[in-house]
Each structure stands twice: as C-alpha cells, then as structure tokens.
Coordinates of C-alpha atoms and ligand atoms in Angstrom, one line a residue:
M1 CA 27.1 6.2 -9.3
N2 CA 23.8 8.0 -9.9
V3 CA 20.4 6.4 -10.0
Y4 CA 20.1 6.6 -13.8
S5 CA 23.4 5.0 -14.7
L6 CA 22.8 2.3 -12.2
S7 CA 19.5 1.7 -13.7
A8 CA 21.0 1.4 -17.1
L9 CA 23.7 -0.9 -15.9
L10 CA 21.2 -3.2 -14.4
A11 CA 19.0 -3.1 -17.4
I12 CA 21.9 -4.4 -19.4
S13 CA 23.3 -6.8 -16.9
L14 CA 20.0 -8.3 -15.7
F15 CA 18.9 -8.8 -19.3
G16 CA 21.8 -11.3 -19.8
W17 CA 20.7 -13.8 -17.1
S18 CA 17.0 -13.1 -16.8
Y19 CA 16.3 -16.6 -18.1
I20 CA 17.5 -18.0 -14.8
D21 CA 14.7 -16.4 -12.9
T22 CA 11.0 -16.7 -12.7
C23 CA 10.3 -13.1 -12.0
H24 CA 10.5 -11.7 -15.6
A25 CA 12.5 -8.7 -14.4
F26 CA 14.7 -6.9 -16.9
S27 CA 15.7 -3.8 -14.9
I28 CA 16.4 -2.9 -11.3
K29 CA 13.0 -1.3 -11.2
E30 CA 11.1 -4.5 -11.0
A31 CA 14.1 -6.6 -9.9
C32 CA 13.0 -9.4 -7.5
I33 CA 15.0 -10.8 -4.7
S34 CA 16.5 -13.7 -6.6
D35 CA 17.6 -11.2 -9.3
L36 CA 19.3 -9.1 -6.6
H37 CA 20.8 -12.1 -4.9
L38 CA 22.4 -13.2 -8.2
A39 CA 23.6 -9.7 -9.0
F40 CA 25.2 -9.5 -5.6
S41 CA 26.9 -12.8 -5.9
Q42 CA 28.2 -12.1 -9.4
N43 CA 29.6 -8.7 -8.2
Q44 CA 27.3 -6.8 -10.6
L45 CA 25.6 -4.9 -7.8
T46 CA 26.4 -3.9 -4.3
S47 CA 23.9 -3.3 -1.5
R48 CA 25.2 0.2 -1.3
Q49 CA 24.2 0.8 -5.0
L50 CA 20.8 -0.7 -4.4
V51 CA 20.2 1.4 -1.2
E52 CA 21.3 4.5 -3.1
F53 CA 18.9 3.7 -5.9
Y54 CA 16.0 3.3 -3.5
L55 CA 16.9 6.5 -1.6
G56 CA 16.9 8.3 -4.9
E57 CA 13.5 6.9 -5.8
I58 CA 12.1 7.8 -2.3
S59 CA 13.3 11.4 -2.5
R60 CA 11.8 11.6 -6.0
L61 CA 8.5 10.0 -5.3
N62 CA 7.7 10.3 -1.6
P63 CA 6.7 14.0 -1.8
V64 CA 3.8 12.8 -3.9
L65 CA 3.1 9.3 -2.6
K66 CA 3.9 9.8 1.1
S67 CA 4.5 6.2 1.7
V68 CA 7.6 6.5 3.8
I69 CA 7.7 8.2 7.2
E70 CA 11.3 7.9 8.0
I71 CA 14.6 6.9 6.3
N72 CA 17.1 4.9 8.4
P73 CA 20.1 7.2 8.7
D74 CA 22.2 4.1 9.0
A75 CA 20.9 2.4 5.9
L76 CA 24.0 3.0 3.8
L77 CA 26.2 1.9 6.7
E78 CA 24.2 -1.3 7.0
A79 CA 24.6 -1.8 3.2
D80 CA 28.3 -1.4 3.5
R81 CA 28.4 -4.0 6.2
A82 CA 26.4 -6.4 4.0
D83 CA 28.8 -5.8 1.2
E84 CA 31.7 -6.5 3.4
E85 CA 30.1 -9.6 4.7
R86 CA 29.6 -10.8 1.2
N87 CA 33.2 -10.1 0.3
D88 CA 34.3 -12.0 3.3
A89 CA 32.2 -14.9 2.4
N90 CA 34.3 -15.3 -0.9
E91 CA 33.0 -18.1 -3.1
S92 CA 30.3 -19.0 -0.7
A93 CA 28.6 -15.7 -1.3
S94 CA 25.7 -17.4 -3.1
S95 CA 25.0 -19.4 0.0
L96 CA 24.1 -16.3 2.0
S97 CA 20.5 -15.8 2.9
M98 CA 18.2 -14.6 0.1
L99 CA 17.5 -11.4 2.1
H100 CA 21.2 -10.7 2.7
G101 CA 21.8 -7.1 1.6
V102 CA 18.2 -6.6 0.5
P103 CA 16.5 -3.3 1.7
I104 CA 13.2 -3.7 3.5
L105 CA 10.6 -1.1 4.8
L106 CA 8.8 -1.7 8.0
K107 CA 5.3 -0.4 8.8
D108 CA 5.7 2.4 11.4
N109 CA 4.0 0.2 14.1
I110 CA 6.9 -2.2 14.1
A111 CA 9.6 -1.4 16.7
T112 CA 13.3 -1.0 15.8
K113 CA 16.0 -0.4 18.4
D114 CA 18.0 2.0 16.2
K115 CA 17.7 5.7 15.2
L116 CA 14.2 5.2 13.7
N117 CA 11.1 6.2 15.7
T118 CA 8.2 3.8 16.1
T119 CA 5.0 5.8 16.3
A120 CA 2.1 4.3 14.4
G121 CA 2.0 7.6 12.5
S122 CA 1.2 9.6 15.7
F123 CA 3.1 12.5 17.1
S124 CA 2.2 11.3 20.6
L125 CA 4.8 8.5 20.4
L126 CA 7.6 10.6 18.9
G127 CA 10.6 10.3 21.2
S128 CA 9.4 7.0 22.7
V129 CA 12.2 4.5 23.3
V130 CA 11.5 0.9 22.6
P131 CA 13.0 -1.9 24.7
R132 CA 14.3 -3.9 21.8
D133 CA 13.7 -4.7 18.1
A134 CA 10.4 -6.3 17.3
G135 CA 10.6 -10.1 17.0
V136 CA 10.3 -10.1 13.2
V137 CA 13.0 -7.3 13.0
T138 CA 15.4 -9.5 14.9
K139 CA 14.8 -12.3 12.4
L140 CA 15.1 -9.9 9.4
R141 CA 18.4 -8.6 10.7
K142 CA 19.7 -12.1 11.3
A143 CA 18.9 -12.9 7.7
G144 CA 21.0 -9.9 6.6
A145 CA 18.1 -7.6 5.5
I146 CA 18.7 -3.9 5.5
V147 CA 16.1 -1.8 7.4
L148 CA 15.6 1.0 4.9
G149 CA 13.1 2.9 7.0
K150 CA 9.5 3.1 8.3
A151 CA 6.5 3.0 6.0
S152 CA 3.5 5.2 6.5
L153 CA 0.1 3.7 7.5
S154 CA -3.4 4.6 8.6
E155 CA -2.6 6.2 12.0
W156 CA -2.7 3.6 14.8
A157 CA -3.7 1.0 12.2
H158 CA -7.0 2.7 11.9
T159 CA -8.0 2.4 15.6
R160 CA -8.4 6.1 16.4
A161 CA -11.3 7.4 14.3
L162 CA -13.9 5.8 12.0
K163 CA -13.7 8.9 9.8
A164 CA -9.9 9.0 9.4
P165 CA -9.0 8.2 5.8
N166 CA -7.1 5.1 4.8
G167 CA -3.4 5.8 4.5
W168 CA -3.5 9.0 6.4
S169 CA -1.5 9.7 9.5
P170 CA -0.4 13.0 11.1
R171 CA 3.3 12.2 10.8
G172 CA 3.1 10.6 7.3
G173 CA 0.4 12.7 5.6
Q174 CA -1.9 11.1 3.1
G175 CA -0.5 8.1 1.3
K176 CA -1.5 7.9 -2.3
N177 CA -2.3 5.1 -4.6
P178 CA 0.5 5.1 -7.3
Y179 CA -1.9 3.8 -10.0
V180 CA -4.5 6.5 -9.6
L181 CA -3.5 9.2 -7.2
S182 CA -7.0 10.2 -6.3
V183 CA -8.0 6.7 -5.4
D184 CA -8.0 5.2 -1.9
P185 CA -4.7 3.2 -1.4
C186 CA -6.6 1.2 1.3
G187 CA -4.9 0.5 4.7
S188 CA -3.7 0.2 7.2
S189 CA -0.4 -1.1 5.8
S190 CA -0.8 1.5 3.0
G191 CA 2.8 2.7 2.9
S192 CA 4.2 -0.8 2.9
A193 CA 2.1 -1.6 -0.2
I194 CA 2.6 1.7 -2.0
S195 CA 6.4 1.7 -1.6
V196 CA 6.7 -1.8 -3.0
A197 CA 4.3 -1.0 -5.9
A198 CA 6.2 2.1 -6.9
N199 CA 9.6 0.4 -6.7
M200 CA 10.8 2.5 -3.7
V201 CA 12.0 -0.6 -2.0
S202 CA 12.4 -4.4 -2.7
V203 CA 9.9 -5.7 -0.1
S204 CA 8.2 -4.6 3.0
I205 CA 6.4 -5.7 6.2
G206 CA 2.8 -4.9 7.1
T207 CA 0.5 -6.0 9.9
E208 CA -3.1 -7.1 9.7
T209 CA -5.9 -7.2 12.3
R210 CA -8.7 -7.1 9.8
G211 CA -7.7 -6.6 6.2
S212 CA -4.7 -4.3 6.7
I213 CA -2.3 -6.3 4.5
L214 CA -4.8 -7.9 2.1
C215 CA -6.7 -4.7 1.2
P216 CA -3.7 -2.4 0.4
A217 CA -2.0 -5.3 -1.4
S218 CA -5.2 -5.6 -3.6
S219 CA -5.5 -1.9 -4.2
N220 CA -1.8 -1.4 -5.1
A221 CA -1.3 -4.5 -7.3
V222 CA 1.2 -6.2 -5.0
V223 CA 1.3 -9.5 -3.3
G224 CA 0.4 -9.6 0.4
I225 CA 0.6 -12.5 2.7
K226 CA -1.5 -12.5 5.9
P227 CA 0.0 -15.4 7.9
T228 CA -1.9 -17.5 10.4
V229 CA -2.0 -15.7 13.7
G230 CA 1.1 -16.7 15.7
L231 CA 3.1 -17.9 12.7
T232 CA 5.0 -14.6 13.0
S233 CA 5.8 -12.8 16.3
R234 CA 3.8 -9.8 17.3
A235 CA 6.3 -8.8 20.0
G236 CA 7.3 -5.2 19.6
V237 CA 4.4 -4.4 17.3
I238 CA 2.0 -1.6 18.4
P239 CA -1.0 -3.8 19.0
V240 CA -4.7 -3.8 18.2
T241 CA -5.5 -7.3 19.6
S242 CA -3.2 -10.3 20.0
R243 CA -6.2 -12.5 19.2
Q244 CA -6.2 -11.2 15.6
D245 CA -2.9 -9.3 15.0
T246 CA -0.4 -10.8 12.6
V247 CA 2.7 -9.6 10.8
G248 CA 3.3 -10.4 7.1
P249 CA 5.3 -9.6 4.0
I250 CA 4.4 -7.5 0.9
G251 CA 6.3 -8.0 -2.4
R252 CA 5.9 -7.5 -6.1
T253 CA 5.8 -11.3 -6.6
V254 CA 4.6 -14.3 -4.7
T255 CA 8.2 -15.5 -4.6
D256 CA 9.5 -12.3 -3.0
A257 CA 6.8 -12.3 -0.4
V258 CA 7.6 -16.0 0.4
H259 CA 11.3 -15.3 0.8
V260 CA 10.4 -12.7 3.4
L261 CA 7.9 -15.1 5.0
D262 CA 10.7 -17.7 5.4
A263 CA 12.8 -15.2 7.3
I264 CA 10.2 -13.9 9.7
V265 CA 8.2 -17.0 10.8
G266 CA 9.0 -18.9 14.0
F267 CA 9.2 -19.0 17.8
D268 CA 9.9 -15.8 19.7
H269 CA 10.1 -15.9 23.5
N270 CA 8.6 -12.4 23.7
D271 CA 5.4 -13.8 22.0
A272 CA 5.9 -17.3 23.3
A273 CA 2.4 -18.8 23.6
A274 CA 1.2 -17.9 20.1
T275 CA 4.5 -18.5 18.3
A276 CA 5.0 -21.9 20.0
A277 CA 1.4 -23.0 19.2
A278 CA 1.9 -22.0 15.5
A279 CA 5.4 -23.4 15.1
K280 CA 3.9 -26.9 14.2
F281 CA 2.7 -25.3 10.9
I282 CA 6.1 -24.3 9.7
P283 CA 7.3 -26.8 7.1
H284 CA 10.7 -28.4 7.3
G285 CA 12.8 -26.7 4.5
G286 CA 10.7 -23.5 4.5
Y287 CA 8.1 -22.2 2.2
T288 CA 10.0 -21.8 -1.2
Q289 CA 9.5 -25.5 -2.0
F290 CA 5.8 -24.6 -2.6
L291 CA 6.6 -22.2 -5.4
K292 CA 5.5 -24.7 -8.0
V293 CA 4.3 -23.8 -11.5
D294 CA 1.8 -26.6 -11.4
G295 CA 0.7 -25.6 -7.9
L296 CA -3.0 -25.4 -8.9
N297 CA -3.2 -28.9 -10.1
G298 CA -5.6 -31.0 -8.0
K299 CA -6.5 -28.2 -5.6
R300 CA -10.1 -27.9 -4.3
I301 CA -11.1 -24.2 -4.3
G302 CA -14.5 -22.9 -3.1
I303 CA -16.3 -19.9 -4.5
V304 CA -18.7 -17.8 -2.3
R305 CA -20.4 -15.7 -5.0
D306 CA -22.4 -13.3 -2.9
P307 CA -20.9 -10.9 -1.9
F308 CA -17.4 -11.8 -3.0
F309 CA -18.0 -12.0 -6.7
N310 CA -20.9 -9.6 -6.9
F311 CA -20.0 -7.3 -9.8
T312 CA -23.6 -6.4 -10.6
N313 CA -22.6 -2.9 -11.7
N314 CA -19.3 -3.7 -13.3
P315 CA -19.5 -6.2 -16.2
A316 CA -15.8 -5.6 -17.1
L317 CA -14.6 -6.8 -13.7
A318 CA -17.2 -9.6 -13.7
Q319 CA -15.7 -10.8 -16.9
A320 CA -12.1 -10.5 -15.7
F321 CA -12.8 -12.6 -12.7
E322 CA -14.8 -15.2 -14.6
K323 CA -11.7 -15.6 -16.9
H324 CA -9.6 -16.0 -13.8
L325 CA -11.9 -18.8 -12.5
Q326 CA -11.6 -20.4 -15.9
T327 CA -7.8 -20.2 -15.6
L328 CA -7.9 -21.9 -12.2
R329 CA -9.9 -24.7 -13.8
L330 CA -7.5 -25.0 -16.8
Q331 CA -4.6 -25.2 -14.4
G332 CA -6.1 -28.3 -12.9
A333 CA -8.0 -26.9 -9.9
L334 CA -11.4 -28.2 -9.0
L335 CA -13.8 -25.3 -8.3
V336 CA -16.6 -25.9 -5.9
D337 CA -19.0 -23.2 -6.9
N338 CA -21.8 -21.4 -5.1
V339 CA -21.0 -22.5 -1.6
K340 CA -22.0 -20.4 1.4
I341 CA -20.6 -19.3 4.7
A342 CA -23.3 -19.5 7.4
N343 CA -24.2 -16.2 9.0
L344 CA -22.0 -14.3 6.6
E345 CA -23.8 -11.0 6.9
T346 CA -23.4 -11.1 10.7
I347 CA -19.7 -12.0 10.4
L348 CA -19.1 -9.1 8.0
D349 CA -20.7 -6.6 10.3
F350 CA -18.1 -5.5 12.9
N351 CA -20.8 -4.5 15.4
L352 CA -23.3 -7.4 15.0
S353 CA -20.7 -10.2 15.2
G354 CA -19.3 -9.0 18.5
E355 CA -15.9 -8.2 17.0
A356 CA -16.2 -4.5 17.8
S357 CA -17.0 -5.2 21.4
A358 CA -14.2 -7.7 21.8
V359 CA -11.6 -5.6 19.9
L360 CA -12.3 -2.4 21.8
A361 CA -11.6 -3.9 25.2
E362 CA -8.6 -6.0 23.9
F363 CA -7.1 -2.9 22.3
K364 CA -7.1 -0.9 25.5
I365 CA -5.5 -3.7 27.4
T366 CA -2.8 -4.6 24.9
L367 CA -1.9 -1.1 23.9
N368 CA -1.5 -0.1 27.5
V369 CA 0.9 -3.1 28.0
Y370 CA 2.9 -2.0 24.9
L371 CA 3.1 1.6 26.3
K372 CA 4.1 0.4 29.7
E373 CA 7.0 -1.7 28.4
L374 CA 8.6 1.3 26.6
V375 CA 11.9 2.3 28.1
D376 CA 10.8 6.0 27.9
S377 CA 7.7 7.5 26.4
P378 CA 5.7 10.8 26.4
V379 CA 2.5 8.7 26.7
R380 CA 2.0 5.6 28.9
T381 CA -1.7 4.8 28.5
L382 CA -4.5 5.1 25.9
S383 CA -5.8 7.9 28.2
D384 CA -2.6 9.8 27.8
I385 CA -2.8 9.6 24.0
I386 CA -6.4 10.8 24.1
I387 CA -5.3 13.8 26.1
F388 CA -2.3 14.4 23.8
N389 CA -4.7 14.6 20.9
Q390 CA -6.9 17.0 22.7
K391 CA -3.9 19.2 23.5
N392 CA -2.6 19.0 19.9
P393 CA -5.8 19.2 17.8
E394 CA -4.1 20.8 14.8
L395 CA -1.2 18.4 14.7
E396 CA -3.5 15.4 15.0
M397 CA -6.4 16.9 12.9
L398 CA -8.7 16.2 15.7
K399 CA -11.5 18.5 14.5
E400 CA -11.5 16.8 11.1
F401 CA -11.6 13.2 12.2
G402 CA -12.1 13.0 16.0
Q403 CA -11.1 10.0 18.0
D404 CA -14.3 8.1 18.5
I405 CA -12.7 4.6 18.5
F406 CA -10.2 5.7 21.1
L407 CA -12.9 7.1 23.3
A408 CA -15.0 3.9 23.0
A409 CA -12.0 1.8 23.8
E410 CA -11.1 3.9 26.8
F411 CA -14.6 3.5 28.0
T412 CA -14.2 -0.3 28.2
N413 CA -13.2 -2.0 31.4
G414 CA -11.4 -5.3 30.7
I415 CA -13.0 -8.5 29.4
G416 CA -16.4 -8.6 31.2
E417 CA -19.7 -10.4 30.5
T418 CA -20.4 -8.5 27.3
E419 CA -16.9 -9.2 25.9
L420 CA -17.0 -12.9 26.9
K421 CA -20.3 -13.3 25.1
A422 CA -18.9 -11.5 22.1
L423 CA -15.8 -13.8 22.1
R424 CA -18.0 -16.9 22.3
N425 CA -20.0 -15.5 19.4
L426 CA -16.9 -15.0 17.3
S427 CA -15.8 -18.6 18.0
R428 CA -19.2 -20.0 17.1
L429 CA -19.5 -17.9 13.9
T430 CA -16.1 -19.1 12.8
R431 CA -16.8 -22.7 13.7
N432 CA -20.2 -22.8 12.0
G433 CA -19.1 -20.5 9.1
F434 CA -15.6 -20.7 7.5
V435 CA -14.4 -23.9 9.2
K436 CA -17.6 -25.8 8.5
L437 CA -17.5 -24.8 4.9
M438 CA -13.8 -25.7 4.3
K439 CA -14.3 -29.1 6.0
K440 CA -17.6 -30.0 4.4
Y441 CA -16.2 -29.6 0.9
K442 CA -12.6 -30.6 1.8
L443 CA -11.5 -27.3 0.4
D444 CA -7.8 -26.3 0.1
A445 CA -8.7 -22.6 -0.3
L446 CA -11.5 -20.1 -0.8
V447 CA -11.1 -17.7 -3.7
T448 CA -12.5 -14.3 -3.5
A449 CA -12.2 -11.0 -5.4
G450 CA -10.8 -8.0 -3.6
S451 CA -10.2 -8.3 0.1
S452 CA -13.6 -8.1 1.7
V453 CA -13.3 -11.7 3.0
A454 CA -10.7 -10.3 5.4
A455 CA -13.3 -10.0 8.2
V456 CA -14.1 -13.7 8.0
L457 CA -10.4 -14.5 8.3
A458 CA -9.7 -12.0 11.0
I459 CA -12.0 -13.4 13.7
G460 CA -10.6 -16.9 13.2
G461 CA -6.9 -16.1 12.8
F462 CA -6.8 -17.6 9.3
P463 CA -4.2 -17.0 6.6
A464 CA -4.6 -15.6 3.1
I465 CA -2.6 -14.3 0.1
S466 CA -3.7 -11.5 -2.2
V467 CA -2.3 -11.6 -5.8
P468 CA -2.8 -8.9 -8.4
A469 CA -5.9 -9.8 -10.6
A470 CA -7.2 -6.9 -12.6
Y471 CA -7.4 -3.1 -13.2
D472 CA -10.7 -1.3 -13.1
K473 CA -10.2 1.9 -15.1
G474 CA -6.5 1.7 -14.0
V475 CA -7.3 0.9 -10.4
P476 CA -5.8 -2.4 -9.2
I477 CA -7.9 -5.2 -7.6
G478 CA -6.5 -8.4 -6.3
T479 CA -7.7 -11.9 -5.9
C480 CA -7.5 -13.5 -2.4
F481 CA -6.8 -17.1 -1.6
S482 CA -7.6 -18.0 2.0
G483 CA -7.6 -21.2 4.1
L484 CA -7.6 -22.8 7.5
K485 CA -4.8 -22.2 10.0
G486 CA -1.4 -23.4 8.8
S487 CA -2.5 -23.8 5.2
E488 CA 0.2 -21.4 3.9
P489 CA 1.9 -24.2 1.9
K490 CA -1.2 -24.9 -0.1
L491 CA -2.0 -21.2 -0.4
I492 CA 1.5 -20.5 -1.7
E493 CA 1.1 -23.3 -4.3
I494 CA -2.2 -21.8 -5.4
A495 CA -1.2 -18.2 -5.4
Y496 CA 2.0 -18.9 -7.3
G497 CA 0.2 -21.1 -9.8
F498 CA -2.3 -18.3 -10.3
E499 CA 0.3 -15.6 -10.6
Q500 CA 2.4 -17.5 -13.1
A501 CA -0.7 -18.3 -15.2
T502 CA -1.9 -14.7 -15.3
L503 CA 1.1 -12.3 -14.7
I504 CA -1.2 -9.3 -14.1
R505 CA 1.1 -7.1 -12.2
K506 CA 2.5 -4.1 -14.1
P507 CA 4.3 -1.2 -12.5
P508 CA 2.4 2.1 -12.1
T509 CA 3.0 4.2 -15.2
F510 CA 2.0 7.7 -14.1
L511 CA 5.4 8.0 -12.4
P512 CA 8.0 10.3 -14.0
Ligands
NAG1 C1 37.8 -15.2 2.5 O1 39.1 -14.9 2.1 C2 39.9 -14.3 3.1 C3 41.2 -13.9 2.5 O2 41.4 -14.3 1.2 C4 40.0 -15.2 4.3 O3 40.8 -14.5 5.3 C5 38.6 -15.5 4.8 O4 38.7 -16.4 5.9 C6 37.7 -16.1 3.7 N1 36.4 -16.3 4.2 C7 35.7 -17.4 4.1 C8 34.3 -17.4 4.7 O5 36.1 -18.4 3.6
NAG2 C1 13.0 10.5 15.4 O1 12.3 11.6 16.0 C2 13.2 12.6 16.4 C3 12.3 13.6 17.1 O2 11.9 13.2 18.3 C4 13.9 13.2 15.2 O3 14.8 14.2 15.7 C5 14.7 12.1 14.5 O4 15.2 12.6 13.3 C6 13.7 11.0 14.1 N1 14.4 9.9 13.5 C7 14.5 9.7 12.2 C8 15.3 8.5 11.8 O5 13.8 10.3 11.4
NAG3 C1 -25.1 -7.8 -5.3 O1 -25.0 -6.4 -5.0 C2 -26.1 -5.6 -5.3 C3 -25.8 -4.2 -4.9 O2 -24.6 -3.8 -5.4 C4 -27.3 -6.2 -4.5 O3 -28.4 -5.5 -4.9 C5 -27.5 -7.7 -4.8 O4 -28.5 -8.2 -4.0 C6 -26.2 -8.4 -4.5 N1 -26.3 -9.9 -4.7 C7 -26.4 -10.5 -5.9 C8 -26.5 -12.0 -5.9 O5 -26.4 -9.9 -6.9
NAG4 C1 -20.8 0.3 14.5 O1 -21.2 1.1 15.5 C2 -20.6 2.4 15.5 C3 -20.9 3.1 16.8 O2 -22.2 2.8 17.2 C4 -21.1 3.1 14.3 O3 -20.6 4.4 14.2 C5 -20.7 2.3 13.0 O4 -21.2 2.9 11.9 C6 -21.2 0.9 13.1 N1 -20.7 0.1 12.0 C7 -21.4 -0.7 11.3 C8 -20.6 -1.5 10.2 O5 -22.6 -0.9 11.4
NAG5 C1 -23.9 -12.9 18.2 O1 -24.3 -13.2 16.9 C2 -25.7 -13.0 16.7 C3 -26.0 -13.5 15.3 O2 -25.7 -14.9 15.2 C4 -26.1 -11.6 17.0 O3 -27.5 -11.4 16.7 C5 -25.7 -11.2 18.4 O4 -25.9 -9.8 18.6 C6 -24.2 -11.5 18.6 N1 -23.9 -11.3 20.0 C7 -22.9 -10.5 20.5 C8 -22.7 -10.4 21.9 O5 -22.3 -9.8 19.8

C-alpha cells in the first residue's frame, strides 16, 4: 500500500474512534501512540504499514530537513516481527506494551548493536563497532519498539567547536527547522526534534547535557522530557559528562513522551551507580498515572521574570506568555511571582560558574573511556579524533568551524585543583540557587519561557519538560517546567495540564 492510500485509510478509520483518545489526532500524520496501539489491536494498521509510511515521509522530507542520518535496513523486518508477535498474542494484543510495534528514532550518539552506525555525526567514528546496545535501547527493544534509524544532531553534541551551527554535523549536514527553514532548529538533539515535529517518526530519543533536549523541543514545537540525571541509563551513549548527561524522550504530545519515558527508565548494570541511586524516584505503576487533566490544580509554581520572561522587545510574545500564566492560575495553580535564583548571572555563564572547566576535563575522561570500550574503532582517544579532523579538513569542515573545544578538552589533565574548585562551585551555586528557591517557597515547579533555564538545571542534574507554547512569526517557542530531582510525577501533571488547557502544537505547514 502506498503512503497516500494508507494516509487516507487512517484518516477514515481514526476518525471513527478518535473520541477514545486524548490526543485529538484524526490522521496518521499526527497519530499518537495510543492511536497506533488501538489501530494495531483492531487490525486496522500493521507496524509494516506504519514503517512504510514513515520511510516514505523520510525519503520525501529528509533531503530538505536533514534530520535523519541513517535508516535501519532491518526496520521492515523488525516491523514484520512485531506484527507476528501481535498476531500470536491473539485476543491479548491490547495487553502488549504501548510501544510495541512503534517506530522510534535514536540520536546518533546512542549505540545500537545492529547494522546502524553510532557516530555522533562524525566521520571519525564511521565503522566503529559498539560492544552492545545502549542501556535505553535494550529497554526500548524489550518494550517492542522498532528502531527506525539514527537522528542527526549537532556533531559530538556540540562539544567540538563553539562556532559549529546547531543541528549541523559532517555526516548529517545542516538540520532544518521545519516551521521556518532558515531558522535555527537548536540542538544538540536537533534531528530527534525535527523528525517528530515533521511526522517522520512517532517518537524519538535525545540526550541532554545542557539544553540539548529542551532547546530543540522548544524550537520545533514538540514535547521534550529531560529526566533527572540517572533516571535513564547513559551506558552506550557517546558522553559529554556523566555528571550532567541524561537521556530522554521527544514526542508530539506529553502523553507520547511519557509512554517512552516509562519504557526507558530504570536500573542498568552498565550505568549502575547513577541508575541505582535514581531508581527510588520511579513511581510504582509508572508515569502515565500522572497524565491528569486537573494536574495543575493546587500546584505551586515559581516565576523568575528576569531573564526568563524578559520579552522587552517582543510585546506579542510577552502577551502570549502572560496569557499562559493566567491559564495556569485558572487551572488552579498558585503562582509565586517575581522570585529569584541567587547568583543567576554566574550560573548562566558557562565560564564564570566553573561549568566549562569541569566539563572540559570530564569530557576528555569519559569520551576516552567510551572509545576504549568499543570492540573496534578507527579512533581510540580524543587525540585520535583531533588528528582525524586535521587529516580530513574538508570532510569535517575544519577551516569553517575549527575544533577549539576539542583542543581545550585535550589540554586538560584529569580532575585537578582547578576542576575540584569548579565542581565545589557548581554544587554551591546549585544549593544556594535553584534548591534554596524551590524549598523556600515550597515550589512544585519553576515555569520559564524557552529553554534558557537549562543551564541552571544542567549543573544540578534536575529534570524538566518543554511543552509547545507559542509561535513568533511562525517560529515555535516552548514553555519549560522544571523541578528538583525526581519531581517527574509533578512535572508531568503540570505539563499535561498545561498542554490540555492550551493545545498549542500544530504541525508545520510549509511541508508539501
Ligand atoms: C494464539 O493462537 C494460536 C493458534 O490459534 C496458539 O497456538 C497460540 O498459543 C495463541 N497465543 C496466545 C498467546 O494465546
Ligand atoms: C554504516 O557505515 C558503513 C560505512 O562504514 C556503511 O557502509 C553502512 O551502510 C552504514 N550503515 C547504515 C545503516 O547506513
Ligand atoms: C531584559 O532584557 C533587556 C535586553 O534585551 C535588558 O536591557 C533588560 O535589563 C532586561 N531586564 C528587564 C527586567 O527588563
Ligand atoms: C568562554 O570562554 C571561551 C574561551 O575563552 C570563549 O571563547 C567564550 O566566548 C566564553 N563564553 C562565555 C559565555 O563567556
Ligand atoms: C565560582 O563562582 C564565583 C561566583 O560565585 C566566581 O566568581 C568564580 O570564578 C567561580 N570559581 C570557579 C573555580 O569557577
């Protein structure tokens, strides 16, 4: 069946039972996971048809959007297997996991032990052989998800060069914002956000060290969840720093992102210390129980106006966000306005806070460990990659962007006095800043516009959810709800309540 007749079929069949669902989807294009789950269990759709649809959309749109680096050559095979498993399950098909048979894209820094490469967008890692699936991939496969391919990203999660553009990598090219092609899609999980936004896949996985899920989610009108550090395993993820790295879902709705979150959280013996420590945060029965329409009722939400609601030069956006704050109030939230984070300017400055100093040294250490554990690889150390770039200047666009961050990281020599001082600084800034504010006012969450709060959350390992909030001359901007470690249940209640009260997301319309 071709893409268009499948689309038409679903437009008709989904219309009939759309009332069952909270996602307001009437066609395959915006179909959410529960739509797909139902269509599968009622024999109205197969995973093969769905994968064929997405492969068609990728071949149509990717030449422009460049959000996918590689397609899994076994995706249709995996789909057939899912369809067989569903048939074998007979009447109990609806009891299969929500992700069963659902295609998912993985950011290209997440290892898969299959025909796909894992390269962080760099030619230097092409041909490297990973020891095993990343921890989150093992969990996704167990849930029955279909790995559709690898999403593009800012090369090396933006750790090579300050000048390198968001969403650009040598292997992937320049990822584009599907709402306004000339506008920054943000990064570094750019392809994960773009692909979901443009309906090239159902859901995706991104990673965040400092804004890399929240920012592209905001810029592409999708929902991104940045989990508490350790809630999801980082094993098999090309690292920046295990102190800040986290793996999280991107979806078109809060519900979809939460279904993926449910599948990927939990202990992994290859990231044992962090995932064991965070396991206490995982609620019995999973996260979907917090998808409550009245989720905002009674929540205490703080507002840091400057700089997070500073729209001095943009009255339209200022008005849109004031309306959203009013919506939060009308839905029963108590807003604690005009609160402050101590030393916020220092925290937001990568250099001044000590974050740069800590991350550079940690990056070299953890990347070298990742490279060393590869079964086979053309590069084994950061130094090898620097030399690869020097030897392949055209391929890696070295003249245009350089590799200043790589060089600065290579220059570090473990965690010494400077780094220890920086790390102590980061702990103190977090304790006296975000933590003190949240506790002083007994806040459930902080609400901010866009994603610039990401730096505050990064240094403390705190979670957040970005939800579509407005369009500024067609360019999406999200609103971000953040909280203390393990506060995902409350953040989900708040984000879902906000989403259902506003329903801002609309698919990009430039697309043919
Ligand atoms: C489904 O039905 C087939 C044959 O009708 C049977 O062999 C199989 O065991 C059933 N599967 C389950 C999970 O009940
Ligand atoms: C992985 O890279 C190799 C080149 O080393 C290429 O031949 C292969 O097609 C790539 N895999 C996929 C799934 O694109
Ligand atoms: C807001 O941003 C402008 C520049 O865009 C700056 O001049 C101003 O001090 C900031 N703060 C407030 C409270 O307006
Ligand atoms: C941090 O320092 C680097 C190197 O000195 C510099 O290039 C960069 O602009 C600085 N960043 C900020 C935010 O000040
Ligand atoms: C620690 O933070 C202070 C501001 O509170 C800043 O002046 C100082 O440079 C930072 N120290 C390090 C090692 O980064």
